């Protein structure tokens, strides 16, 4: 569809609408609270060894706890809640039709949906996890690893879960199933499953940046960044196709 509204303006219009719809006090408070609690656990466990613990051991503990809690729970769950609701909430309450009334193509809407979900969810995960890495005080390696992995992971998860929200009604349930079953179980026993698990790429970023060996973290930094970027592109393209075929009447 060729519309009179330019692509950039369509992105801005849709992004503004979706961010306003996604930002609710209850949602932000609940998810930020989860992030803070997990971050405090990461920080406390990392510092629990005391003076008898070597710097290398402290870094290993901090890295392991961060990857197992922050990037197994906080990053994917927060991304799921916001991204699945980006268009899901509009579909449920019927307001998605107002976007359809505007003469604009669907690809800017897909891009805006992804950007809106990332705009809201990234700070909710990045800030508490980065603060936890700083409080853990096990070296700057973990701080930079946390920042990079959080950005890459969040952007990839939001793209995938936005698509999931367009494809299914129970997107949160399906998303939790993906996180717990696919990333938690299948990825560990299947080579294909590992390549289709975003967690493997975030763990590889952390492992590369800190030098700590992590389970499912054996990919190079380049692959760990490029593959999620391709996942984002594919998810946005598929979301565009879904939006074009979606009946909102």
Short mmCIF file of C-alpha atoms in Angstrom, two decimals:
data_model
loop_
_atom_site.label_atom_id
_atom_site.label_comp_id
_atom_site.label_asym_id
_atom_site.label_seq_id
_atom_site.Cartn_x
_atom_site.Cartn_y
_atom_site.Cartn_z
CA UNK A 1 0.00 0.00 0.00
CA UNK A 2 1.30 3.45 -0.99
CA UNK A 3 0.00 6.09 1.39
CA UNK A 4 0.11 9.87 1.51
CA UNK A 5 1.78 9.84 4.92
CA UNK A 6 5.55 9.54 4.56
CA UNK A 7 7.37 6.60 6.13
CA UNK A 8 9.17 8.74 8.71
CA UNK A 9 6.02 10.58 9.75
CA UNK A 10 4.13 7.29 9.97
CA UNK A 11 6.84 5.92 12.28
CA UNK A 12 6.63 9.02 14.49
CA UNK A 13 2.82 8.93 14.68
CA UNK A 14 2.66 5.22 15.47
CA UNK A 15 5.59 5.32 17.90
CA UNK A 16 4.01 8.17 19.88
CA UNK A 17 0.68 6.37 20.09
CA UNK A 18 2.18 3.04 21.14
CA UNK A 19 4.54 4.47 23.75
CA UNK A 20 1.64 6.35 25.33
CA UNK A 21 -0.37 3.12 25.39
CA UNK A 22 2.50 0.97 26.74
CA UNK A 23 3.55 3.27 29.58
CA UNK A 24 1.27 2.54 32.51
CA UNK A 25 2.24 3.04 36.14
CA UNK A 26 1.38 -0.50 37.15
CA UNK A 27 3.31 -2.12 34.31
CA UNK A 28 6.41 0.03 34.79
CA UNK A 29 6.40 -0.30 38.58
CA UNK A 30 5.96 -4.08 38.54
CA UNK A 31 8.65 -4.80 35.95
CA UNK A 32 11.08 -2.25 37.33
CA UNK A 33 10.57 -3.85 40.74
CA UNK A 34 11.48 -7.26 39.32
CA UNK A 35 14.58 -5.79 37.73
CA UNK A 36 15.65 -4.10 40.95
CA UNK A 37 15.15 -7.26 43.04
CA UNK A 38 17.13 -9.41 40.62
CA UNK A 39 19.82 -6.75 40.39
CA UNK A 40 20.16 -6.61 44.17
CA UNK A 41 20.54 -10.40 44.23
CA UNK A 42 23.24 -10.19 41.54
CA UNK A 43 25.09 -7.50 43.44
CA UNK A 44 24.85 -9.20 46.84
CA UNK A 45 25.89 -12.65 45.60
CA UNK A 46 28.79 -11.16 43.66
CA UNK A 47 30.13 -9.47 46.78
CA UNK A 48 29.42 -12.33 49.18
CA UNK A 49 32.88 -13.88 48.93
CA UNK A 50 34.56 -11.12 50.86
CA UNK A 51 38.29 -10.42 50.98
CA UNK A 52 39.31 -14.08 50.69
CA UNK A 53 37.95 -14.23 47.17
CA UNK A 54 40.31 -13.43 44.29
CA UNK A 55 39.40 -10.86 41.65
CA UNK A 56 39.12 -13.60 39.04
CA UNK A 57 36.77 -15.67 41.20
CA UNK A 58 34.65 -12.61 41.96
CA UNK A 59 34.36 -11.84 38.25
CA UNK A 60 33.35 -15.42 37.47
CA UNK A 61 30.67 -15.41 40.16
CA UNK A 62 29.33 -12.00 39.14
CA UNK A 63 29.26 -12.95 35.47
CA UNK A 64 27.52 -16.26 36.13
CA UNK A 65 24.86 -14.74 38.37
CA UNK A 66 24.25 -11.85 35.97
CA UNK A 67 23.83 -14.14 32.97
CA UNK A 68 21.67 -16.67 34.83
CA UNK A 69 19.33 -14.15 36.42
CA UNK A 70 19.51 -10.89 34.51
CA UNK A 71 19.60 -12.37 31.04
CA UNK A 72 17.46 -15.43 31.69
CA UNK A 73 14.69 -13.65 33.59
CA UNK A 74 14.73 -9.85 33.50
CA UNK A 75 15.65 -9.04 29.90
CA UNK A 76 13.36 -11.54 28.11
CA UNK A 77 10.39 -11.18 30.49
CA UNK A 78 10.36 -7.36 30.38
CA UNK A 79 10.71 -7.41 26.58
CA UNK A 80 7.88 -9.95 26.33
CA UNK A 81 5.43 -7.92 28.41
CA UNK A 82 5.94 -4.69 26.47
CA UNK A 83 6.51 -6.04 22.96
CA UNK A 84 3.57 -8.45 22.96
CA UNK A 85 1.36 -5.56 24.09
CA UNK A 86 2.60 -3.13 21.42
CA UNK A 87 -0.11 -4.13 18.95
CA UNK A 88 -1.80 -6.75 21.10
CA UNK A 89 -3.48 -4.20 23.36
CA UNK A 90 -4.68 -2.18 20.36
CA UNK A 91 -6.11 -5.33 18.79
CA UNK A 92 -7.98 -6.26 21.96
CA UNK A 93 -9.53 -2.86 22.66
CA UNK A 94 -10.33 -2.18 19.00
CA UNK A 95 -8.30 1.03 18.69
CA UNK A 96 -5.98 -0.48 16.08
CA UNK A 97 -8.60 0.47 13.50
CA UNK A 98 -7.72 4.15 13.95
CA UNK A 99 -4.23 3.49 12.65
CA UNK A 100 -5.76 1.67 9.68
CA UNK A 101 -7.79 4.78 8.82
CA UNK A 102 -4.63 6.76 8.20
CA UNK A 103 -3.24 6.55 4.66
CA UNK A 104 0.12 5.00 5.49
CA UNK A 105 1.98 1.82 4.72
CA UNK A 106 2.39 -1.00 7.22
CA UNK A 107 6.19 -1.25 7.37
CA UNK A 108 6.54 2.07 9.28
CA UNK A 109 3.99 0.73 11.76
CA UNK A 110 6.03 -2.44 12.29
CA UNK A 111 9.22 -0.41 12.76
CA UNK A 112 7.43 1.95 15.15
CA UNK A 113 6.00 -0.95 17.15
CA UNK A 114 9.45 -2.43 17.64
CA UNK A 115 10.96 0.95 18.52
CA UNK A 116 8.14 1.73 20.95
CA UNK A 117 8.56 -1.58 22.78
CA UNK A 118 12.32 -1.05 22.96
CA UNK A 119 11.95 2.58 24.03
CA UNK A 120 9.98 1.54 27.10
CA UNK A 121 11.54 -1.83 27.97
CA UNK A 122 15.23 -1.10 27.43
CA UNK A 123 15.61 1.45 30.27
CA UNK A 124 13.63 -0.84 32.60
CA UNK A 125 16.25 -3.56 32.11
CA UNK A 126 19.41 -1.63 31.30
CA UNK A 127 19.42 0.71 34.28
CA UNK A 128 18.99 -1.81 37.15
CA UNK A 129 21.29 -4.43 35.58
CA UNK A 130 24.04 -1.89 34.91
CA UNK A 131 23.73 -0.56 38.45
CA UNK A 132 23.99 -4.15 39.73
CA UNK A 133 27.17 -4.69 37.71
CA UNK A 134 28.61 -1.49 39.16
CA UNK A 135 27.66 -2.41 42.75
CA UNK A 136 29.10 -5.91 42.29
CA UNK A 137 32.45 -4.16 41.78
CA UNK A 138 34.11 -7.09 40.01
CA UNK A 139 35.62 -5.08 37.18
CA UNK A 140 34.58 -2.86 34.28
CA UNK A 141 34.41 -5.91 32.00
CA UNK A 142 31.11 -7.02 33.53
CA UNK A 143 29.67 -3.51 33.30
CA UNK A 144 30.39 -3.16 29.57
CA UNK A 145 29.31 -6.75 28.91
CA UNK A 146 26.02 -6.07 30.68
CA UNK A 147 25.35 -2.91 28.68
CA UNK A 148 26.10 -4.47 25.29
CA UNK A 149 24.28 -7.74 25.98
CA UNK A 150 21.28 -5.90 27.38
CA UNK A 151 20.96 -3.67 24.31
CA UNK A 152 21.39 -6.53 21.83
CA UNK A 153 19.13 -8.90 23.77
CA UNK A 154 16.38 -6.36 24.34
CA UNK A 155 16.24 -5.25 20.71
CA UNK A 156 16.10 -8.86 19.50
CA UNK A 157 13.52 -10.01 22.06
CA UNK A 158 11.23 -7.03 21.42
CA UNK A 159 11.21 -7.67 17.67
CA UNK A 160 10.40 -11.37 18.12
CA UNK A 161 7.77 -10.84 20.80
CA UNK A 162 6.11 -8.02 18.84
CA UNK A 163 5.64 -10.50 15.99
CA UNK A 164 4.32 -13.06 18.47
CA UNK A 165 1.79 -10.51 19.73
CA UNK A 166 0.51 -10.06 16.17
CA UNK A 167 0.29 -13.80 15.49
CA UNK A 168 -1.34 -15.12 18.65
CA UNK A 169 -3.92 -14.08 21.23
CA UNK A 170 -2.10 -15.64 24.19
CA UNK A 171 1.28 -14.16 23.28
CA UNK A 172 2.51 -13.85 26.87
CA UNK A 173 1.86 -17.54 27.50
CA UNK A 174 3.60 -18.54 24.27
CA UNK A 175 6.46 -16.16 25.05
CA UNK A 176 6.99 -17.62 28.51
CA UNK A 177 6.93 -21.06 26.94
CA UNK A 178 9.67 -19.99 24.54
CA UNK A 179 11.76 -18.52 27.36
CA UNK A 180 11.37 -21.43 29.77
CA UNK A 181 11.13 -24.41 27.45
CA UNK A 182 13.01 -23.49 24.30
CA UNK A 183 15.74 -21.30 25.77
CA UNK A 184 15.79 -23.11 29.10
CA UNK A 185 15.72 -26.73 27.90
CA UNK A 186 15.79 -27.30 24.14
CA UNK A 187 18.70 -24.94 23.48
CA UNK A 188 20.89 -26.95 25.84
CA UNK A 189 20.38 -30.27 24.09
CA UNK A 190 20.00 -29.29 20.44
CA UNK A 191 22.40 -27.51 18.13
CA UNK A 192 19.49 -26.04 16.17
CA UNK A 193 17.77 -25.03 19.39
CA UNK A 194 20.90 -23.21 20.54
CA UNK A 195 21.08 -21.19 17.32
CA UNK A 196 17.41 -20.21 17.66
CA UNK A 197 17.78 -19.08 21.27
CA UNK A 198 18.50 -15.39 21.77
CA UNK A 199 19.92 -16.16 25.19
CA UNK A 200 22.85 -17.95 23.55
CA UNK A 201 23.87 -14.73 21.83
CA UNK A 202 23.61 -12.55 24.93
CA UNK A 203 25.58 -15.09 26.96
CA UNK A 204 28.23 -15.18 24.23
CA UNK A 205 28.57 -11.39 24.40
CA UNK A 206 29.04 -11.58 28.17
CA UNK A 207 31.53 -14.44 27.87
CA UNK A 208 33.54 -12.63 25.18
CA UNK A 209 33.65 -9.35 27.10
CA UNK A 210 34.53 -10.84 30.49
CA UNK A 211 36.61 -13.85 29.46
CA UNK A 212 34.47 -16.11 31.65
CA UNK A 213 33.34 -19.44 30.17
CA UNK A 214 29.55 -19.70 30.11
CA UNK A 215 27.24 -22.52 29.09
CA UNK A 216 25.76 -21.68 25.66
CA UNK A 217 28.21 -18.80 25.43
CA UNK A 218 30.73 -20.08 22.89
CA UNK A 219 29.96 -17.84 19.88
CA UNK A 220 32.23 -15.05 18.67
CA UNK A 221 31.32 -11.44 19.44
CA UNK A 222 30.70 -10.71 15.76
CA UNK A 223 28.22 -13.57 15.38
CA UNK A 224 26.59 -12.71 18.72
CA UNK A 225 25.81 -9.21 17.40
CA UNK A 226 25.14 -9.85 13.70
CA UNK A 227 22.72 -12.78 14.10
CA UNK A 228 20.38 -10.89 16.49
CA UNK A 229 20.43 -7.98 14.01
CA UNK A 230 19.26 -10.37 11.28
CA UNK A 231 16.60 -11.72 13.66
CA UNK A 232 15.35 -8.17 14.21
CA UNK A 233 15.16 -7.54 10.45
CA UNK A 234 13.30 -10.80 9.82
CA UNK A 235 10.85 -10.20 12.67
CA UNK A 236 10.06 -6.65 11.49
CA UNK A 237 9.54 -7.86 7.90
CA UNK A 238 7.23 -10.66 9.06
CA UNK A 239 5.38 -8.21 11.31
CA UNK A 240 4.87 -5.95 8.28
CA UNK A 241 3.38 -8.84 6.30
CA UNK A 242 1.13 -9.74 9.23
CA UNK A 243 -0.07 -6.14 9.57
CA UNK A 244 -0.89 -6.05 5.86
CA UNK A 245 -3.04 -9.15 6.15
CA UNK A 246 -4.62 -8.28 9.49
CA UNK A 247 -8.36 -7.71 9.57
CA UNK A 248 -9.18 -5.07 12.19
CA UNK A 249 -12.75 -4.37 11.20
#
